[in-house]
Short mmCIF file of C-alpha atoms in Angstrom, two decimals:
data_model
loop_
_atom_site.label_atom_id
_atom_site.label_comp_id
_atom_site.label_asym_id
_atom_site.label_seq_id
_atom_site.Cartn_x
_atom_site.Cartn_y
_atom_site.Cartn_z
CA MET A 1 0.00 0.00 0.00
CA ILE A 2 1.47 3.35 -1.09
CA GLN A 3 0.53 6.64 0.50
CA ILE A 4 1.49 10.11 -0.75
CA ASP A 5 1.97 12.83 1.88
CA GLU A 6 2.22 15.95 -0.29
CA LYS A 7 0.31 15.32 -3.53
CA THR A 8 0.42 19.02 -4.45
CA TYR A 9 4.08 18.66 -5.43
CA PHE A 10 2.98 16.48 -8.34
CA TYR A 11 1.75 19.67 -10.05
CA LEU A 12 5.42 20.47 -10.57
CA LEU A 13 5.53 17.56 -13.03
CA PHE A 14 3.69 19.78 -15.53
CA ILE A 15 7.01 21.60 -15.90
CA ILE A 16 8.52 18.48 -17.55
CA PRO A 17 6.51 18.48 -20.82
CA VAL A 18 7.02 22.27 -21.10
CA MET A 19 10.79 21.79 -20.81
CA VAL A 20 10.71 18.98 -23.38
CA VAL A 21 8.84 21.18 -25.87
CA ILE A 22 11.28 24.06 -25.32
CA PHE A 23 14.26 21.70 -25.76
CA VAL A 24 12.88 20.27 -29.04
CA LEU A 25 12.13 23.76 -30.40
CA LEU A 26 15.65 24.84 -29.42
CA LEU A 27 17.18 21.89 -31.31
CA ILE A 28 15.12 22.75 -34.40
CA TRP A 29 16.14 26.42 -34.18
CA LYS A 30 19.83 25.50 -33.81
CA LYS A 31 19.67 23.17 -36.81
CA ARG A 32 18.08 25.83 -39.02
CA ALA A 33 20.54 28.49 -37.85
CA GLN A 34 23.49 26.18 -38.58
CA LYS A 35 22.18 25.48 -42.10
CA LYS A 36 22.16 29.20 -42.79
CA PHE A 37 25.74 29.49 -41.54
CA ALA A 38 27.32 26.60 -43.45
CA ASP A 39 26.56 23.28 -45.14
CA LEU A 40 26.61 19.98 -43.23
CA HIS A 41 30.08 18.92 -44.45
CA LEU A 42 31.67 22.20 -43.38
CA LEU A 43 29.90 22.13 -39.98
CA LYS A 44 31.35 18.69 -39.27
CA ARG A 45 34.83 20.02 -40.00
CA LEU A 46 34.30 23.10 -37.82
CA THR A 47 32.82 21.14 -34.89
CA PRO A 48 34.23 17.60 -35.16
CA THR A 49 33.51 16.76 -31.50
CA LYS A 50 29.94 18.06 -31.41
CA SER A 51 27.42 15.29 -30.57
CA THR A 52 23.65 15.74 -30.89
CA PHE A 53 23.11 12.38 -29.18
CA LYS A 54 25.14 13.47 -26.12
CA SER A 55 23.09 16.69 -25.91
CA ILE A 56 19.85 14.70 -25.90
CA LEU A 57 21.27 12.19 -23.41
CA LYS A 58 22.36 15.02 -21.11
CA PHE A 59 18.88 16.56 -21.23
CA CYS A 60 17.19 13.18 -20.53
CA VAL A 61 19.43 12.62 -17.50
CA PHE A 62 18.54 16.10 -16.21
CA ILE A 63 14.79 15.46 -16.69
CA LEU A 64 15.04 12.09 -14.94
CA GLY A 65 16.83 13.67 -11.99
CA LEU A 66 14.29 16.49 -11.76
CA THR A 67 11.37 14.03 -11.90
CA LEU A 68 12.83 11.92 -9.10
CA LEU A 69 13.33 15.03 -6.95
CA ILE A 70 9.68 16.05 -7.43
CA VAL A 71 8.47 12.55 -6.51
CA GLY A 72 10.73 12.68 -3.45
CA LEU A 73 9.23 16.03 -2.38
CA ALA A 74 5.77 14.40 -2.50
CA ASN A 75 7.10 11.95 0.13
CA PRO A 76 5.75 8.54 -0.96
CA LYS A 77 5.29 6.08 1.89
CA ILE A 78 4.93 2.31 1.93
CA GLY A 79 2.73 0.51 4.45
CA THR A 80 4.85 -1.67 6.71
CA LYS A 81 2.41 -2.96 9.30
CA LEU A 82 -1.03 -4.50 8.83
CA GLU A 83 -3.50 -4.65 11.67
CA THR A 84 -7.04 -5.92 12.02
CA VAL A 85 -9.58 -3.29 13.00
CA LYS A 86 -13.28 -3.43 13.83
CA ARG A 87 -15.51 -1.44 11.53
CA GLU A 88 -19.25 -0.99 11.09
CA GLY A 89 -20.97 -0.68 7.76
CA VAL A 90 -22.67 -2.48 4.90
CA ASP A 91 -21.26 -4.40 1.95
CA ILE A 92 -21.99 -2.60 -1.31
CA VAL A 93 -21.42 -3.92 -4.82
CA PHE A 94 -21.69 -1.70 -7.90
CA ALA A 95 -22.57 -3.49 -11.15
CA VAL A 96 -21.83 -1.06 -13.98
CA ASP A 97 -23.17 -1.62 -17.49
CA VAL A 98 -20.32 -1.22 -20.02
CA SER A 99 -22.21 -2.28 -23.16
CA LYS A 100 -21.98 -0.12 -26.31
CA SER A 101 -25.39 1.43 -25.64
CA MET A 102 -23.79 3.22 -22.68
CA LEU A 103 -21.91 5.40 -25.19
CA ALA A 104 -25.17 7.18 -26.07
CA GLU A 105 -25.03 10.88 -25.26
CA ASP A 106 -28.66 11.57 -24.34
CA ILE A 107 -27.23 12.26 -20.88
CA ALA A 108 -24.13 14.44 -21.06
CA PRO A 109 -21.34 13.65 -21.54
CA SER A 110 -22.43 10.02 -22.01
CA ARG A 111 -24.36 7.35 -20.13
CA LEU A 112 -21.19 5.56 -19.02
CA ALA A 113 -19.51 8.78 -17.87
CA LYS A 114 -22.65 9.63 -15.88
CA ALA A 115 -22.71 6.14 -14.32
CA LYS A 116 -19.05 6.44 -13.27
CA ARG A 117 -19.63 9.87 -11.80
CA ILE A 118 -22.61 8.67 -9.75
CA VAL A 119 -20.62 5.74 -8.34
CA SER A 120 -17.65 8.01 -7.60
CA GLU A 121 -19.90 10.45 -5.73
CA ILE A 122 -21.46 7.61 -3.72
CA ILE A 123 -18.02 6.32 -2.73
CA ALA A 124 -17.07 9.83 -1.61
CA GLN A 125 -20.06 9.82 0.78
CA LEU A 126 -19.23 6.48 2.38
CA GLY A 127 -17.60 6.08 5.77
CA SER A 128 -16.60 2.55 6.79
CA ASP A 129 -18.60 0.47 4.32
CA ARG A 130 -16.98 -2.13 2.09
CA ILE A 131 -17.37 -1.88 -1.68
CA GLY A 132 -16.87 -4.02 -4.76
CA ILE A 133 -17.17 -3.35 -8.51
CA ILE A 134 -18.48 -5.52 -11.34
CA ALA A 135 -18.43 -4.67 -15.06
CA TYR A 136 -20.94 -6.37 -17.32
CA ALA A 137 -22.12 -6.41 -20.90
CA GLY A 138 -22.86 -9.75 -22.60
CA GLN A 139 -21.11 -11.31 -19.60
CA ALA A 140 -20.15 -10.08 -16.16
CA TYR A 141 -16.58 -9.84 -14.91
CA PRO A 142 -15.27 -8.97 -11.44
CA GLN A 143 -13.26 -5.74 -11.35
CA LEU A 144 -12.70 -5.19 -7.63
CA PRO A 145 -13.51 -7.62 -4.79
CA ILE A 146 -15.10 -6.40 -1.56
CA THR A 147 -12.67 -3.96 0.03
CA THR A 148 -12.38 -0.86 2.20
CA ASP A 149 -9.78 0.67 -0.13
CA TYR A 150 -11.77 3.52 -1.67
CA GLY A 151 -8.72 4.80 -3.54
CA ALA A 152 -8.37 1.50 -5.42
CA ALA A 153 -12.12 1.50 -6.08
CA LYS A 154 -11.98 4.90 -7.77
CA MET A 155 -8.97 3.80 -9.83
CA PHE A 156 -10.76 0.68 -11.11
CA LEU A 157 -13.92 2.72 -11.68
CA GLN A 158 -12.14 5.21 -13.93
CA GLY A 159 -10.74 2.31 -15.96
CA LEU A 160 -14.19 1.06 -16.97
CA ASN A 161 -14.91 1.41 -20.71
CA THR A 162 -17.01 -0.21 -23.41
CA ASN A 163 -14.00 -1.94 -25.01
CA MET A 164 -12.94 -3.90 -21.95
CA LEU A 165 -15.33 -6.81 -22.58
CA SER A 166 -15.34 -8.68 -25.87
CA SER A 167 -18.79 -10.12 -25.27
CA GLN A 168 -21.27 -7.38 -26.12
CA GLY A 169 -25.00 -7.12 -25.48
CA THR A 170 -26.43 -6.61 -22.02
CA ALA A 171 -27.04 -9.56 -19.69
CA ILE A 172 -28.26 -8.23 -16.36
CA ASN A 173 -28.79 -11.73 -14.97
CA GLN A 174 -25.04 -12.37 -15.41
CA ALA A 175 -24.32 -9.37 -13.20
CA LEU A 176 -26.85 -10.54 -10.61
CA ASP A 177 -25.35 -14.06 -10.51
CA LEU A 178 -21.80 -12.76 -10.12
CA ALA A 179 -22.84 -10.26 -7.45
CA SER A 180 -24.33 -13.09 -5.41
CA THR A 181 -20.84 -14.60 -5.07
CA TYR A 182 -19.20 -11.35 -3.93
CA TYR A 183 -20.34 -11.28 -0.34
CA ASP A 184 -18.66 -13.12 2.52
CA ASP A 185 -21.00 -15.79 3.89
CA ASP A 186 -19.07 -15.91 7.17
CA GLU A 187 -19.92 -12.30 7.96
CA GLN A 188 -23.63 -11.55 8.02
CA THR A 189 -23.40 -7.93 6.94
CA ASN A 190 -26.19 -5.99 5.28
CA ARG A 191 -25.75 -6.50 1.56
CA VAL A 192 -26.58 -3.97 -1.13
CA LEU A 193 -26.30 -4.22 -4.91
CA PHE A 194 -26.50 -1.17 -7.17
CA ILE A 195 -27.11 -1.90 -10.85
CA ILE A 196 -26.23 1.15 -12.96
CA SER A 197 -27.58 0.71 -16.47
CA ASP A 198 -29.81 1.98 -19.25
CA GLY A 199 -31.99 -1.10 -18.70
CA GLU A 200 -31.46 -2.75 -22.07
CA ASP A 201 -31.40 -6.48 -21.45
CA HIS A 202 -30.43 -9.07 -24.06
CA SER A 203 -30.07 -11.99 -21.65
CA GLU A 204 -31.83 -15.23 -22.44
CA GLY A 205 -34.87 -15.69 -20.26
CA SER A 206 -36.09 -13.60 -17.37
CA THR A 207 -34.01 -12.01 -14.62
CA GLU A 208 -36.52 -13.17 -11.98
CA GLY A 209 -34.56 -16.29 -11.08
CA ALA A 210 -31.32 -14.36 -10.60
CA VAL A 211 -33.12 -11.70 -8.52
CA GLU A 212 -34.76 -14.35 -6.31
CA LYS A 213 -31.40 -16.01 -5.73
CA ALA A 214 -29.87 -12.69 -4.69
CA VAL A 215 -32.77 -11.85 -2.38
CA ASP A 216 -32.53 -15.28 -0.74
CA GLN A 217 -28.94 -14.39 0.16
CA GLY A 218 -30.08 -11.20 1.85
CA ILE A 219 -29.05 -8.85 -0.96
CA LYS A 220 -31.07 -5.67 -1.42
CA ILE A 221 -31.08 -4.53 -5.04
CA PHE A 222 -31.23 -0.91 -6.18
CA THR A 223 -31.24 0.09 -9.84
CA ILE A 224 -30.00 3.41 -11.18
CA GLY A 225 -31.23 4.38 -14.63
CA VAL A 226 -28.97 6.38 -16.93
CA GLY A 227 -30.40 7.52 -20.25
CA THR A 228 -33.68 8.91 -21.55
CA GLU A 229 -36.81 7.15 -22.77
CA LYS A 230 -36.59 9.26 -25.94
CA GLY A 231 -33.24 7.63 -26.63
CA ALA A 232 -30.22 8.53 -28.74
CA PRO A 233 -27.94 6.95 -31.39
CA ILE A 234 -24.73 5.17 -30.41
CA PRO A 235 -21.69 7.14 -31.61
CA ILE A 236 -18.63 5.31 -32.90
CA LYS A 237 -15.55 7.40 -32.16
CA ARG A 238 -11.83 7.10 -32.76
CA ASN A 239 -9.50 9.19 -30.62
CA GLY A 240 -12.48 11.23 -29.50
CA VAL A 241 -13.56 12.07 -33.08
CA LEU A 242 -16.97 10.92 -34.31
CA GLN A 243 -16.58 8.42 -37.16
CA SER A 244 -20.15 7.19 -37.62
CA LEU A 245 -23.31 6.06 -35.83
CA LYS A 246 -24.01 2.41 -35.07
CA LYS A 247 -26.40 0.81 -37.55
CA ASP A 248 -28.41 -2.41 -37.58
CA LEU A 249 -28.32 -5.16 -40.23
CA GLN A 250 -30.77 -3.20 -42.36
CA GLY A 251 -28.50 -0.17 -42.37
CA GLU A 252 -30.75 1.87 -40.08
CA VAL A 253 -29.24 3.98 -37.29
CA VAL A 254 -29.75 2.23 -33.94
CA ILE A 255 -31.59 4.30 -31.34
CA THR A 256 -31.01 3.07 -27.79
CA LYS A 257 -33.55 4.02 -25.12
CA LEU A 258 -33.76 3.80 -21.35
CA ASN A 259 -35.78 0.70 -20.45
CA LYS A 260 -37.13 2.03 -17.19
CA SER A 261 -39.67 -0.78 -16.66
CA VAL A 262 -36.95 -3.49 -16.58
CA LEU A 263 -34.99 -1.62 -13.93
CA GLU A 264 -38.12 -0.87 -11.89
CA ASP A 265 -39.14 -4.55 -11.94
CA ILE A 266 -35.67 -5.67 -10.76
CA ALA A 267 -35.69 -3.10 -7.94
CA ASP A 268 -39.21 -4.08 -6.83
CA GLU A 269 -38.39 -7.79 -6.82
CA GLY A 270 -35.09 -7.06 -5.07
CA ASN A 271 -36.73 -5.14 -2.18
CA GLY A 272 -34.95 -2.01 -3.31
CA GLN A 273 -35.78 1.09 -5.30
CA PHE A 274 -35.40 2.46 -8.82
CA ILE A 275 -33.44 5.72 -8.88
CA ASP A 276 -33.34 8.17 -11.78
CA GLY A 277 -29.69 8.95 -12.51
CA THR A 278 -30.31 12.04 -14.63
CA ASN A 279 -29.38 14.40 -11.80
CA THR A 280 -26.26 13.18 -10.01
CA ASN A 281 -26.80 15.14 -6.79
CA ASP A 282 -30.42 13.99 -6.43
CA ALA A 283 -29.48 10.35 -7.07
CA VAL A 284 -26.60 10.43 -4.57
CA THR A 285 -28.79 12.09 -1.93
CA ILE A 286 -31.46 9.38 -2.26
CA ILE A 287 -28.84 6.63 -2.06
CA LYS A 288 -27.19 8.18 0.97
CA GLU A 289 -30.54 8.36 2.76
CA GLU A 290 -31.29 4.72 1.96
CA LEU A 291 -27.89 3.57 3.21
CA ASN A 292 -28.26 5.59 6.41
CA LYS A 293 -31.52 3.74 7.15
CA MET A 294 -29.75 0.38 7.12
CA ASP A 295 -28.34 -1.21 10.24
CA LYS A 296 -24.57 -1.21 10.31
CA THR A 297 -22.94 -4.55 10.99
CA GLU A 298 -19.56 -4.90 12.67
CA PHE A 299 -16.88 -6.65 10.66
CA GLU A 300 -13.13 -7.04 10.70
CA ALA A 301 -10.94 -5.30 8.14
CA LYS A 302 -7.19 -5.21 7.64
CA GLN A 303 -5.50 -1.87 7.14
CA PHE A 304 -1.97 -0.48 7.30
CA SER A 305 -1.30 1.22 10.62
CA GLU A 306 2.32 2.21 9.99
CA TYR A 307 3.96 3.75 6.95
CA LYS A 308 7.65 4.22 6.22
CA ASP A 309 9.02 7.27 4.37
CA GLN A 310 10.59 6.54 0.99
CA PHE A 311 11.46 10.11 -0.05
CA GLN A 312 15.17 9.63 0.66
CA TRP A 313 15.55 7.08 -2.15
CA PHE A 314 13.99 9.39 -4.72
CA ILE A 315 15.87 12.47 -3.49
CA GLY A 316 19.14 10.53 -3.48
CA ALA A 317 18.58 9.13 -6.98
CA GLY A 318 17.50 12.55 -8.25
CA LEU A 319 20.64 14.25 -6.91
CA PHE A 320 22.75 11.43 -8.36
CA PHE A 321 21.41 11.98 -11.88
CA LEU A 322 21.71 15.77 -11.56
CA PHE A 323 25.32 15.27 -10.44
CA ILE A 324 25.98 13.10 -13.51
CA ASP A 325 24.36 15.75 -15.71
CA ILE A 326 26.89 18.36 -14.49
CA PHE A 327 29.86 16.27 -15.66
CA LEU A 328 28.20 14.83 -18.76
CA LEU A 329 29.56 16.82 -21.70
CA ASP A 330 27.77 17.27 -25.00
CA ARG A 331 30.98 16.42 -26.91
CA LYS A 332 31.72 13.06 -28.46
CA THR A 333 33.43 10.60 -26.14
CA LYS A 334 36.97 9.99 -27.40
CA TRP A 335 37.19 6.26 -26.62
CA LEU A 336 33.80 5.63 -28.24
CA GLN A 337 34.89 7.66 -31.22
CA LYS A 338 37.99 5.47 -31.59
CA LEU A 339 35.84 2.32 -31.63
CA ASN A 340 34.06 3.74 -34.71
CA LEU A 341 30.97 1.60 -34.08
CA PHE A 342 29.14 3.04 -37.07
CA ASN A 343 32.07 2.93 -39.53
CA GLU A 344 32.11 6.69 -39.87
CA LYS A 345 34.74 8.13 -42.18
CA GLU A 346 37.01 10.82 -40.84
CA VAL A 347 36.26 14.27 -42.14
CA GLU A 348 39.15 15.46 -44.29
#
């Protein structure tokens, strides 16, 4: 487990790309200026020891040293001691729909972006609850097991996208079945499942059986709808640029709509509630109120109680590279030049 003491120092890293751009522009300017002064053959005779490679190497060493110093200033720490603590809360699993229909932009900026924001806001409101994340489309896959590490949860959440699962379509029952295996049977905590989806369901058969199985295990199911009943086309983008709209076999543009009734039925059967995800703040407020109503169950969790500073390694390495940079000349190295690795002919 890594902990950063002074994250604000990481803003200094923005200096690095600026310096790289300035260095590249300077190299280009020097090359153009030299061409105006003399041709390439004459320049080699005038500056026989000049090495462009050594100049670039010297700059890279300087940048590496500076980067290590900045990381050192942020004071990274590594957890050295685990201890078991008693906590009270509920076990929450988020099942996020990552099918292609979640790319629709009837809710800005997109359905999937809205779903991720809602989950992120919910996590920010939690105290000592445990959380897990599932991604599902045509099949469901575990992303994060039940944990109290909210930082890891947000990292996995941001990594969710519609290209991560090869099996497309939307099979809600797959998510329900996988969620049922997430909770620890040895600890009888209150169990909550949030399904965040546009409600499109291409699974074979009804979801009733999967919902009943989850309810029998004490899982309370809430559904959060993202999308509009009017619907929207599914954009196909490359590097953020719209290429086309998804079409069916007949060549017609596919319009994906929020299937509110499916989500409402799942929530009703799961002893939960359907929540409209159009307004993030309203949805999070409702969810927070529902979670506060639930009894908190005590459970054991492991967490790092002691952290050891690691800044000295980064500061030391940074100073080492900066020290090398001072003595690293941008002239050709004589003994390497004698080896003539590239069979270069001497300039006469």
